[in-house]
Amino acid sequence: MNSESPVAISTQALQRMPYYLQYLKQLQGDGVKLIAAPAIAEALGLNEIQVRKDFAAVSTAKGKPKTGFIVQNLIDNMEEFLGYHNVDDAVLVGVGSLGRALLSYQGFDQCGMHIVAAFDSNGSLIGGEVNRKKILPVTKLSEMCRRMNIHIGIIAVPENQAQMVCDQLVAGGVLAIWNFAPTHLFAPKNILVKNENMAASLALLSKHLKERIESE
Amino acid sequence: MNSESPVAISTQALQRMPYYLQYLKQLQGDGVKLIAAPAIAEALGLNEIQVRKDFAAVSTAKGKPKTGFIVQNLIDNMEEFLGYHNVDDAVLVGVGSLGRALLSYQGFDQCGMHIVAAFDSNGSLIGGEVNRKKILPVTKLSEMCRRMNIHIGIIAVPENQAQMVCDQLVAGGVLAIWNFAPTHLFAPKNILVKNENMAASLALLSKHLKERIESE
DNA sequence: TAGATTGTTAATCGATTAACAATC
DNA sequence: TAGATTGTTAATCGATTAACAATC
């Protein structure tokens, strides 16, 4: 494994990349051409050695002592590394309030994902559209995934329907699932399931506040 | 630190709690009274030793060999541990499509957070409401936070406004910030900032797909 | 009793941070 | 040159998993 990447990269490092990209693009917008690792570390609240390692894992060009890295190069290398250049088609299942928000979000295309259609089981929604994406009946889900060669399935349905939707996405041949339902999903090992569980984040906030307030 | 909890708990363990809770409540709904760690591990795709350790960290009652744990006890212990019983008031800033979705979500109250109001800078939104939450001018943000004793600030504004909003929330005395803007925020060390960066999750998906597709 | 499950101590694994020589 | 910054190897830290005795 990792045949194409000379240096292995951790999951954590991977998820720092979008923060680097956001800041690097901001610098670029301000006309900055060069940037050093310590400056980025400072701006993003990270350790500078960590930044250097992360850059080493994705950068084709080496940094120059006393100078740093070429902003444009880093942006290109990161986007290439993350696969933002070859956009994957996605479908979204569950057109509730969260589903609508995701369908309306403009930034996914720049991150290598394009939502082509939405699915729902509610007959009154079917045939409508949100942000120019048609809402189709969920009964057609796996067939459409296969026909359109969809790679990503986004699950935004209630938790009791999530596993069923997951199964159909897998049957439709998707390779990755982005799960917004607050439940564990079973999927074949070669399918990546990324959970986005608000309750898990809230647990962190709630516990922090409980401790702060109790310690008074 | 950790004076009230006999066993220290990791951030990771904390974020697993909502998954346990979800499953335990499902069991309870099915009339199941007792559950063993290996069964839960199986259902949630976790290691059974990890489950036992997580339970040991929050449970007041010990598990019984050959029997397991009392479902009701675990639910109570976890909710108490996470602070779901004492609900914290929150405000949301930025009534775009994501902000609306968050305002409409019904599950936060059960997780110890209650959104009392929303703020926006767009005059045409002010005075309106979403899911019975009034939309107020962002100019009143810190004053209102202080007056209403708000503990949590939710940031759902564009990235270029996020730091300014963060500063005002801090000025208003909030203790924790839930940041949906894809940018790093600077805040005092005693304020918890939890980032919810969709781009970071997408990076994981995009990279996985790039590798899968390249390896064909 | 026998066997499944518990709780805890030790070992492993992965990620971060420190130390330091190389270089512009 | 001197000093800042780079890249890499070693040390530390945190979390997970393994090993195992205790117990119902």
GROMACS .gro file of C-alpha atoms (C1' of nucleotides) in nm:
model
  480
    1MET     CA    1   0.000   0.000   0.000
    2ASN     CA    2   0.083   0.368  -0.036
    3SER     CA    3   0.267   0.295  -0.358
    4GLU     CA    4   0.217   0.642  -0.501
    5SER     CA    5   0.292   0.845  -0.189
    6PRO     CA    6   0.657   0.846  -0.083
    7VAL     CA    7   0.577   0.949   0.273
    8ALA     CA    8   0.284   0.792   0.460
    9ILE     CA    9   0.030   1.038   0.591
   10SER     CA   10  -0.192   1.010   0.895
   11THR     CA   11  -0.567   1.056   0.894
   12GLN     CA   12  -0.516   1.353   1.120
   13ALA     CA   13  -0.274   1.515   0.879
   14LEU     CA   14  -0.517   1.457   0.595
   15GLN     CA   15  -0.786   1.646   0.781
   16ARG     CA   16  -0.552   1.938   0.846
   17MET     CA   17  -0.503   1.990   0.473
   18PRO     CA   18  -0.823   2.189   0.420
   19TYR     CA   19  -0.714   2.430   0.693
   20TYR     CA   20  -0.380   2.480   0.521
   21LEU     CA   21  -0.554   2.525   0.188
   22GLN     CA   22  -0.795   2.781   0.324
   23TYR     CA   23  -0.512   2.986   0.473
   24LEU     CA   24  -0.283   2.948   0.173
   25LYS     CA   25  -0.556   3.073  -0.059
   26GLN     CA   26  -0.612   3.367   0.169
   27LEU     CA   27  -0.240   3.448   0.150
   28GLN     CA   28  -0.250   3.411  -0.226
   29GLY     CA   29  -0.540   3.655  -0.242
   30ASP     CA   30  -0.327   3.901  -0.047
   31GLY     CA   31  -0.046   3.864  -0.302
   32VAL     CA   32   0.189   3.666  -0.076
   33LYS     CA   33   0.422   3.441  -0.278
   34LEU     CA   34   0.631   3.268  -0.010
   35ILE     CA   35   0.546   3.131   0.333
   36ALA     CA   36   0.747   2.955   0.606
   37ALA     CA   37   0.620   2.672   0.824
   38PRO     CA   38   0.652   2.863   1.154
   39ALA     CA   39   0.431   3.142   1.018
   40ILE     CA   40   0.161   2.895   0.914
   41ALA     CA   41   0.185   2.715   1.246
   42GLU     CA   42   0.130   3.047   1.421
   43ALA     CA   43  -0.169   3.136   1.204
   44LEU     CA   44  -0.342   2.801   1.249
   45GLY     CA   45  -0.248   2.728   1.609
   46LEU     CA   46  -0.037   2.425   1.516
   47ASN     CA   47   0.310   2.298   1.598
   48GLU     CA   48   0.567   2.407   1.340
   49ILE     CA   49   0.730   2.066   1.314
   50GLN     CA   50   0.391   1.919   1.242
   51VAL     CA   51   0.341   2.169   0.964
   52ARG     CA   52   0.679   2.082   0.810
   53LYS     CA   53   0.598   1.711   0.823
   54ASP     CA   54   0.259   1.765   0.669
   55PHE     CA   55   0.410   1.970   0.389
   56ALA     CA   56   0.685   1.714   0.331
   57ALA     CA   57   0.415   1.449   0.283
   58VAL     CA   58   0.244   1.635  -0.001
   59SER     CA   59   0.491   1.880  -0.151
   60THR     CA   60   0.676   1.797  -0.470
   61ALA     CA   61   0.923   2.083  -0.420
   62LYS     CA   62   1.135   2.106  -0.107
   63GLY     CA   63   1.120   2.412   0.111
   64LYS     CA   64   1.413   2.651   0.112
   65PRO     CA   65   1.584   2.724   0.444
   66LYS     CA   66   1.536   3.087   0.552
   67THR     CA   67   1.272   3.134   0.281
   68GLY     CA   68   1.005   2.869   0.316
   69PHE     CA   69   0.765   2.737   0.053
   70ILE     CA   70   0.610   2.876  -0.264
   71VAL     CA   71   0.243   2.934  -0.183
   72GLN     CA   72   0.120   2.843  -0.531
   73ASN     CA   73   0.312   2.515  -0.528
   74LEU     CA   74   0.169   2.413  -0.192
   75ILE     CA   75  -0.187   2.485  -0.308
   76ASP     CA   76  -0.138   2.281  -0.626
   77ASN     CA   77   0.028   1.994  -0.443
   78MET     CA   78  -0.239   1.974  -0.175
   79GLU     CA   79  -0.528   1.989  -0.417
   80GLU     CA   80  -0.369   1.724  -0.633
   81PHE     CA   81  -0.290   1.511  -0.329
   82LEU     CA   82  -0.646   1.528  -0.200
   83GLY     CA   83  -0.787   1.455  -0.542
   84TYR     CA   84  -0.974   1.785  -0.572
   85HIS     CA   85  -0.894   1.799  -0.941
   86ASN     CA   86  -1.086   1.488  -1.039
   87VAL     CA   87  -1.438   1.559  -0.911
   88ASP     CA   88  -1.651   1.264  -0.794
   89ASP     CA   89  -2.025   1.256  -0.847
   90ALA     CA   90  -2.243   1.215  -0.539
   91VAL     CA   91  -2.607   1.164  -0.450
   92LEU     CA   92  -2.780   1.285  -0.137
   93VAL     CA   93  -3.055   1.085   0.034
   94GLY     CA   94  -3.302   1.256   0.267
   95VAL     CA   95  -3.429   1.603   0.178
   96GLY     CA   96  -3.502   1.730   0.528
   97SER     CA   97  -3.364   2.054   0.666
   98LEU     CA   98  -3.009   1.922   0.679
   99GLY     CA   99  -3.036   1.763   0.335
  100ARG     CA  100  -3.154   2.094   0.192
  101ALA     CA  101  -2.865   2.278   0.351
  102LEU     CA  102  -2.615   2.033   0.203
  103LEU     CA  103  -2.778   2.055  -0.139
  104SER     CA  104  -2.757   2.435  -0.120
  105TYR     CA  105  -2.393   2.450  -0.017
  106GLN     CA  106  -2.174   2.585  -0.295
  107GLY     CA  107  -1.832   2.478  -0.173
  108PHE     CA  108  -1.838   2.102  -0.236
  109ASP     CA  109  -1.746   2.121  -0.605
  110GLN     CA  110  -1.416   2.287  -0.516
  111CYS     CA  111  -1.348   2.001  -0.277
  112GLY     CA  112  -1.378   1.731  -0.539
  113MET     CA  113  -1.744   1.640  -0.490
  114HIS     CA  114  -2.042   1.719  -0.710
  115ILE     CA  115  -2.394   1.636  -0.598
  116VAL     CA  116  -2.595   1.537  -0.904
  117ALA     CA  117  -2.928   1.438  -0.752
  118ALA     CA  118  -3.127   1.395  -0.431
  119PHE     CA  119  -3.356   1.114  -0.320
  120ASP     CA  120  -3.643   1.103  -0.075
  121SER     CA  121  -3.929   0.872   0.018
  122ASN     CA  122  -4.180   1.155   0.066
  123GLY     CA  123  -4.400   1.163  -0.245
  124SER     CA  124  -4.478   1.533  -0.207
  125LEU     CA  125  -4.112   1.623  -0.249
  126ILE     CA  126  -4.046   1.403  -0.551
  127GLY     CA  127  -4.020   1.587  -0.880
  128GLY     CA  128  -3.919   1.909  -0.707
  129GLU     CA  129  -3.567   2.043  -0.690
  130VAL     CA  130  -3.329   2.218  -0.451
  131ASN     CA  131  -3.045   2.429  -0.589
  132ARG     CA  132  -3.114   2.279  -0.934
  133LYS     CA  133  -3.082   1.923  -0.808
  134LYS     CA  134  -3.383   1.703  -0.888
  135ILE     CA  135  -3.549   1.508  -0.608
  136LEU     CA  136  -3.609   1.147  -0.714
  137PRO     CA  137  -3.791   0.857  -0.543
  138VAL     CA  138  -3.567   0.655  -0.314
  139THR     CA  139  -3.693   0.337  -0.483
  140LYS     CA  140  -3.470   0.428  -0.779
  141LEU     CA  141  -3.163   0.487  -0.563
  142SER     CA  142  -2.938   0.191  -0.638
  143GLU     CA  143  -3.036   0.174  -1.003
  144MET     CA  144  -2.953   0.543  -1.054
  145CYS     CA  145  -2.624   0.517  -0.866
  146ARG     CA  146  -2.513   0.239  -1.093
  147ARG     CA  147  -2.635   0.403  -1.412
  148MET     CA  148  -2.469   0.737  -1.333
  149ASN     CA  149  -2.152   0.585  -1.192
  150ILE     CA  150  -2.191   0.760  -0.857
  151HIS     CA  151  -1.896   0.731  -0.618
  152ILE     CA  152  -2.027   0.905  -0.306
  153GLY     CA  153  -2.352   0.864  -0.116
  154ILE     CA  154  -2.457   1.122   0.142
  155ILE     CA  155  -2.699   0.998   0.406
  156ALA     CA  156  -2.920   1.264   0.566
  157VAL     CA  157  -3.218   1.050   0.665
  158PRO     CA  158  -3.346   0.967   1.017
  159GLU     CA  159  -3.143   0.708   1.203
  160ASN     CA  160  -3.395   0.427   1.161
  161GLN     CA  161  -3.366   0.447   0.783
  162ALA     CA  162  -2.991   0.501   0.760
  163GLN     CA  163  -2.882   0.136   0.740
  164MET     CA  164  -3.134   0.057   0.467
  165VAL     CA  165  -3.017   0.355   0.262
  166CYS     CA  166  -2.657   0.252   0.321
  167ASP     CA  167  -2.728  -0.098   0.189
  168GLN     CA  168  -2.887   0.043  -0.124
  169LEU     CA  169  -2.598   0.280  -0.186
  170VAL     CA  170  -2.357  -0.012  -0.155
  171ALA     CA  171  -2.576  -0.214  -0.391
  172GLY     CA  172  -2.559   0.079  -0.631
  173GLY     CA  173  -2.181   0.059  -0.629
  174VAL     CA  174  -2.081   0.371  -0.436
  175LEU     CA  175  -1.728   0.365  -0.293
  176ALA     CA  176  -1.768   0.609  -0.006
  177ILE     CA  177  -2.049   0.710   0.227
  178TRP     CA  178  -2.084   1.034   0.418
  179ASN     CA  179  -2.319   0.958   0.705
  180PHE     CA  180  -2.502   1.239   0.888
  181ALA     CA  181  -2.734   1.002   1.076
  182PRO     CA  182  -2.629   0.959   1.442
  183THR     CA  183  -2.592   0.583   1.415
  184HIS     CA  184  -2.330   0.323   1.332
  185LEU     CA  185  -2.354   0.179   0.981
  186PHE     CA  186  -2.241  -0.161   0.862
  187ALA     CA  187  -2.077  -0.160   0.522
  188PRO     CA  188  -1.820  -0.378   0.344
  189LYS     CA  189  -1.464  -0.305   0.454
  190ASN     CA  190  -1.360  -0.162   0.118
  191ILE     CA  191  -1.631   0.108   0.140
  192LEU     CA  192  -1.522   0.415   0.336
  193VAL     CA  193  -1.783   0.537   0.584
  194LYS     CA  194  -1.721   0.883   0.724
  195ASN     CA  195  -1.951   0.973   1.011
  196GLU     CA  196  -2.056   1.331   1.074
  197ASN     CA  197  -2.223   1.304   1.409
  198MET     CA  198  -2.332   1.634   1.560
  199ALA     CA  199  -2.419   1.459   1.884
  200ALA     CA  200  -2.056   1.348   1.918
  201SER     CA  201  -1.941   1.708   1.891
  202LEU     CA  202  -2.208   1.827   2.127
  203ALA     CA  203  -2.094   1.568   2.380
  204LEU     CA  204  -1.760   1.745   2.390
  205LEU     CA  205  -1.919   2.087   2.441
  206SER     CA  206  -2.167   1.964   2.697
  207LYS     CA  207  -1.903   1.784   2.905
  208HIS     CA  208  -1.672   2.087   2.895
  209LEU     CA  209  -1.949   2.315   3.020
  210LYS     CA  210  -2.054   2.072   3.290
  211GLU     CA  211  -1.698   2.069   3.425
  212ARG     CA  212  -1.657   2.447   3.400
  213ILE     CA  213  -1.982   2.513   3.575
  214GLU     CA  214  -1.929   2.249   3.845
  215SER     CA  215  -1.583   2.381   3.926
  216GLU     CA  216  -1.726   2.721   4.026
  217MET     CA  217  -0.818   1.848   3.709
  218ASN     CA  218  -1.069   1.564   3.675
  219SER     CA  219  -1.146   1.589   4.042
  220GLU     CA  220  -1.501   1.460   4.004
  221SER     CA  221  -1.434   1.170   3.766
  222PRO     CA  222  -1.252   0.877   3.926
  223VAL     CA  223  -1.128   0.745   3.589
  224ALA     CA  224  -0.989   0.985   3.329
  225ILE     CA  225  -1.163   0.971   2.993
  226SER     CA  226  -1.019   1.041   2.652
  227THR     CA  227  -1.167   1.282   2.400
  228GLN     CA  228  -1.223   0.987   2.170
  229ALA     CA  229  -1.416   0.797   2.436
  230LEU     CA  230  -1.627   1.104   2.502
  231GLN     CA  231  -1.728   1.117   2.139
  232ARG     CA  232  -1.824   0.751   2.140
  233MET     CA  233  -2.080   0.812   2.415
  234PRO     CA  234  -2.353   0.938   2.181
  235TYR     CA  235  -2.322   0.619   1.976
  236TYR     CA  236  -2.363   0.409   2.289
  237LEU     CA  237  -2.658   0.621   2.396
  238GLN     CA  238  -2.830   0.590   2.061
  239TYR     CA  239  -2.796   0.213   2.066
  240LEU     CA  240  -2.887   0.174   2.432
  241LYS     CA  241  -3.206   0.374   2.380
  242GLN     CA  242  -3.292   0.154   2.085
  243LEU     CA  243  -3.247  -0.153   2.305
  244GLN     CA  244  -3.459   0.006   2.572
  245GLY     CA  245  -3.732   0.070   2.318
  246ASP     CA  246  -3.720  -0.300   2.232
  247GLY     CA  247  -3.767  -0.388   2.599
  248VAL     CA  248  -3.412  -0.514   2.656
  249LYS     CA  249  -3.307  -0.474   3.020
  250LEU     CA  250  -2.951  -0.609   3.025
  251ILE     CA  251  -2.665  -0.585   2.779
  252ALA     CA  252  -2.306  -0.714   2.775
  253ALA     CA  253  -2.004  -0.528   2.641
  254PRO     CA  254  -1.925  -0.780   2.365
  255ALA     CA  255  -2.277  -0.743   2.224
  256ILE     CA  256  -2.248  -0.365   2.213
  257ALA     CA  257  -1.902  -0.387   2.057
  258GLU     CA  258  -2.045  -0.612   1.787
  259ALA     CA  259  -2.337  -0.377   1.718
  260LEU     CA  260  -2.124  -0.064   1.695
  261GLY     CA  261  -1.816  -0.209   1.527
  262LEU     CA  262  -1.595  -0.143   1.830
  263ASN     CA  263  -1.346  -0.343   2.034
  264GLU     CA  264  -1.508  -0.505   2.338
  265ILE     CA  265  -1.230  -0.405   2.576
  266GLN     CA  266  -1.273  -0.048   2.463
  267VAL     CA  267  -1.643  -0.070   2.541
  268ARG     CA  268  -1.573  -0.204   2.889
  269LYS     CA  269  -1.325   0.073   2.957
  270ASP     CA  270  -1.564   0.337   2.831
  271PHE     CA  271  -1.841   0.200   3.053
  272ALA     CA  272  -1.609   0.180   3.353
  273ALA     CA  273  -1.535   0.551   3.308
  274VAL     CA  274  -1.898   0.660   3.335
  275SER     CA  275  -2.089   0.386   3.512
  276THR     CA  276  -2.174   0.413   3.880
  277ALA     CA  277  -2.272   0.044   3.901
  278LYS     CA  278  -2.026  -0.228   3.808
  279GLY     CA  279  -2.112  -0.482   3.542
  280LYS     CA  280  -2.195  -0.835   3.646
  281PRO     CA  281  -1.985  -1.117   3.497
  282LYS     CA  282  -2.191  -1.340   3.265
  283THR     CA  283  -2.475  -1.087   3.271
  284GLY     CA  284  -2.346  -0.747   3.169
  285PHE     CA  285  -2.492  -0.406   3.248
  286ILE     CA  286  -2.837  -0.269   3.322
  287VAL     CA  287  -2.941  -0.070   3.016
  288GLN     CA  288  -3.131   0.192   3.213
  289ASN     CA  289  -2.835   0.253   3.444
  290LEU     CA  290  -2.596   0.303   3.154
  291ILE     CA  291  -2.829   0.552   2.986
  292ASP     CA  292  -2.868   0.751   3.308
  293ASN     CA  293  -2.497   0.744   3.384
  294MET     CA  294  -2.397   0.856   3.037
  295GLU     CA  295  -2.647   1.138   3.019
  296GLU     CA  296  -2.544   1.256   3.362
  297PHE     CA  297  -2.176   1.227   3.272
  298LEU     CA  298  -2.218   1.428   2.951
  299GLY     CA  299  -2.423   1.691   3.128
  300TYR     CA  300  -2.735   1.635   2.917
  301HIS     CA  301  -2.954   1.694   3.219
  302ASN     CA  302  -2.849   2.052   3.274
  303VAL     CA  303  -2.928   2.218   2.942
  304ASP     CA  304  -2.709   2.509   2.829
  305ASP     CA  305  -2.850   2.801   2.634
  306ALA     CA  306  -2.695   2.877   2.297
  307VAL     CA  307  -2.715   3.138   2.023
  308LEU     CA  308  -2.657   3.080   1.654
  309VAL     CA  309  -2.492   3.339   1.432
  310GLY     CA  310  -2.544   3.333   1.056
  311VAL     CA  311  -2.887   3.242   0.919
  312GLY     CA  312  -2.781   3.098   0.583
  313SER     CA  313  -2.885   2.755   0.464
  314LEU     CA  314  -2.671   2.576   0.722
  315GLY     CA  315  -2.782   2.812   0.999
  316ARG     CA  316  -3.146   2.743   0.914
  317ALA     CA  317  -3.088   2.370   0.918
  318LEU     CA  318  -2.929   2.390   1.262
  319LEU     CA  319  -3.211   2.612   1.392
  320SER     CA  320  -3.463   2.358   1.262
  321TYR     CA  321  -3.297   2.054   1.413
  322GLN     CA  322  -3.502   1.910   1.699
  323GLY     CA  323  -3.242   1.688   1.865
  324PHE     CA  324  -3.015   1.943   2.033
  325ASP     CA  325  -3.231   1.991   2.342
  326GLN     CA  326  -3.193   1.624   2.431
  327CYS     CA  327  -2.817   1.668   2.404
  328GLY     CA  328  -2.797   1.943   2.662
  329MET     CA  329  -2.816   2.244   2.429
  330HIS     CA  330  -3.102   2.483   2.369
  331ILE     CA  331  -3.079   2.748   2.097
  332VAL     CA  332  -3.262   3.057   2.221
  333ALA     CA  333  -3.199   3.305   1.940
  334ALA     CA  334  -3.028   3.362   1.606
  335PHE     CA  335  -2.827   3.660   1.481
  336ASP     CA  336  -2.754   3.789   1.133
  337SER     CA  337  -2.619   4.101   0.970
  338ASN     CA  338  -2.868   4.091   0.683
  339GLY     CA  339  -3.137   4.350   0.758
  340SER     CA  340  -3.404   4.171   0.557
  341LEU     CA  341  -3.381   3.865   0.784
  342ILE     CA  342  -3.392   4.056   1.111
  343GLY     CA  343  -3.722   4.040   1.295
  344GLY     CA  344  -3.812   3.712   1.128
  345GLU     CA  345  -3.788   3.374   1.288
  346VAL     CA  346  -3.692   3.014   1.211
  347ASN     CA  347  -3.842   2.731   1.413
  348ARG     CA  348  -3.971   2.989   1.663
  349LYS     CA  349  -3.628   3.139   1.718
  350LYS     CA  350  -3.613   3.515   1.660
  351ILE     CA  351  -3.349   3.657   1.427
  352LEU     CA  352  -3.176   3.955   1.586
  353PRO     CA  353  -2.918   4.203   1.453
  354VAL     CA  354  -2.561   4.087   1.503
  355THR     CA  355  -2.478   4.428   1.650
  356LYS     CA  356  -2.659   4.315   1.967
  357LEU     CA  357  -2.473   3.985   1.987
  358SER     CA  358  -2.239   4.030   2.283
  359GLU     CA  359  -2.487   4.237   2.482
  360MET     CA  360  -2.757   3.971   2.443
  361CYS     CA  361  -2.519   3.687   2.527
  362ARG     CA  362  -2.429   3.853   2.850
  363ARG     CA  363  -2.782   3.950   2.940
  364MET     CA  364  -2.921   3.602   2.876
  365ASN     CA  365  -2.627   3.419   3.028
  366ILE     CA  366  -2.553   3.224   2.707
  367HIS     CA  367  -2.292   2.949   2.736
  368ILE     CA  368  -2.260   2.830   2.376
  369GLY     CA  369  -2.210   3.024   2.053
  370ILE     CA  370  -2.267   2.852   1.719
  371ILE     CA  371  -2.086   3.011   1.425
  372ALA     CA  372  -2.244   2.952   1.084
  373VAL     CA  373  -2.121   3.262   0.901
  374PRO     CA  374  -1.881   3.284   0.603
  375GLU     CA  375  -1.516   3.231   0.690
  376ASN     CA  376  -1.419   3.596   0.657
  377GLN     CA  377  -1.662   3.694   0.934
  378ALA     CA  378  -1.601   3.401   1.165
  379GLN     CA  379  -1.318   3.550   1.372
  380MET     CA  380  -1.508   3.872   1.432
  381VAL     CA  381  -1.815   3.679   1.547
  382CYS     CA  382  -1.594   3.463   1.767
  383ASP     CA  383  -1.449   3.772   1.935
  384GLN     CA  384  -1.795   3.908   2.006
  385LEU     CA  385  -1.913   3.578   2.149
  386VAL     CA  386  -1.612   3.573   2.378
  387ALA     CA  387  -1.681   3.933   2.475
  388GLY     CA  388  -2.038   3.823   2.552
  389GLY     CA  389  -1.906   3.567   2.796
  390VAL     CA  390  -1.976   3.239   2.617
  391LEU     CA  391  -1.774   2.941   2.741
  392ALA     CA  392  -1.780   2.722   2.430
  393ILE     CA  393  -1.793   2.782   2.057
  394TRP     CA  394  -1.915   2.543   1.789
  395ASN     CA  395  -1.755   2.659   1.467
  396PHE     CA  396  -1.897   2.558   1.129
  397ALA     CA  397  -1.680   2.804   0.933
  398PRO     CA  398  -1.389   2.630   0.759
  399THR     CA  399  -1.125   2.841   0.928
  400HIS     CA  400  -0.910   2.839   1.241
  401LEU     CA  401  -1.034   3.064   1.520
  402PHE     CA  402  -0.831   3.231   1.790
  403ALA     CA  403  -0.994   3.230   2.131
  404PRO     CA  404  -0.873   3.240   2.492
  405LYS     CA  405  -0.744   2.902   2.614
  406ASN     CA  406  -1.028   2.856   2.863
  407ILE     CA  407  -1.290   2.878   2.587
  408LEU     CA  408  -1.352   2.547   2.412
  409VAL     CA  409  -1.364   2.576   2.034
  410LYS     CA  410  -1.503   2.272   1.855
  411ASN     CA  411  -1.460   2.284   1.480
  412GLU     CA  412  -1.708   2.118   1.247
  413ASN     CA  413  -1.529   2.139   0.917
  414MET     CA  414  -1.705   1.964   0.631
  415ALA     CA  415  -1.403   2.021   0.409
  416ALA     CA  416  -1.190   1.819   0.650
  417SER     CA  417  -1.429   1.526   0.619
  418LEU     CA  418  -1.448   1.563   0.244
  419ALA     CA  419  -1.069   1.552   0.228
  420LEU     CA  420  -1.087   1.202   0.370
  421LEU     CA  421  -1.348   1.090   0.118
  422SER     CA  422  -1.177   1.253  -0.175
  423LYS     CA  423  -0.837   1.102  -0.092
  424HIS     CA  424  -0.987   0.757  -0.044
  425LEU     CA  425  -1.158   0.774  -0.383
  426LYS     CA  426  -0.846   0.902  -0.556
  427GLU     CA  427  -0.651   0.602  -0.426
  428ARG     CA  428  -0.924   0.353  -0.510
  429ILE     CA  429  -0.960   0.483  -0.862
  430GLU     CA  430  -0.588   0.512  -0.926
  431SER     CA  431  -0.527   0.157  -0.808
  432GLU     CA  432  -0.751   0.015  -1.082
  433DT     C1'  433  -1.860  -2.679   3.822
  434DA     C1'  434  -1.756  -2.471   3.356
  435DG     C1'  435  -1.770  -2.093   3.084
  436DA     C1'  436  -1.881  -1.630   2.972
  437DT     C1'  437  -1.799  -1.180   3.106
  438DT     C1'  438  -1.596  -0.844   3.404
  439DG     C1'  439  -1.213  -0.505   3.541
  440DT     C1'  440  -0.722  -0.395   3.536
  441DT     C1'  441  -0.238  -0.410   3.429
  442DA     C1'  442   0.089  -0.445   3.051
  443DA     C1'  443   0.207  -0.415   2.557
  444DT     C1'  444   0.135  -0.212   2.123
  445DC     C1'  445   0.025   0.118   1.800
  446DG     C1'  446  -0.020   0.582   1.597
  447DA     C1'  447   0.051   1.063   1.620
  448DT     C1'  448   0.287   1.456   1.809
  449DT     C1'  449   0.679   1.690   1.972
  450DA     C1'  450   1.177   1.737   2.068
  451DA     C1'  451   1.649   1.733   1.921
  452DC     C1'  452   1.978   1.833   1.587
  453DA     C1'  453   2.249   1.836   1.171
  454DA     C1'  454   2.212   2.046   0.698
  455DT     C1'  455   2.154   2.460   0.414
  456DC     C1'  456   2.042   2.890   0.222
  457DT     C1'  457   2.935   3.479   0.834
  458DA     C1'  458   2.529   3.434   1.152
  459DG     C1'  459   2.087   3.308   1.203
  460DA     C1'  460   1.653   3.142   1.051
  461DT     C1'  461   1.443   2.761   0.853
  462DT     C1'  462   1.449   2.308   0.660
  463DG     C1'  463   1.412   1.782   0.688
  464DT     C1'  464   1.482   1.368   0.962
  465DT     C1'  465   1.573   1.069   1.345
  466DA     C1'  466   1.462   0.987   1.827
  467DA     C1'  467   1.164   1.056   2.233
  468DT     C1'  468   0.724   1.132   2.421
  469DC     C1'  469   0.252   1.121   2.462
  470DG     C1'  470  -0.221   0.940   2.414
  471DA     C1'  471  -0.527   0.586   2.279
  472DT     C1'  472  -0.616   0.112   2.162
  473DT     C1'  473  -0.560  -0.369   2.213
  474DA     C1'  474  -0.381  -0.784   2.445
  475DA     C1'  475  -0.326  -1.066   2.847
  476DC     C1'  476  -0.506  -1.245   3.254
  477DA     C1'  477  -0.689  -1.301   3.712
  478DA     C1'  478  -1.149  -1.242   3.946
  479DT     C1'  479  -1.639  -1.356   3.963
  480DC     C1'  480  -2.103  -1.470   3.883
   0.00000   0.00000   0.00000
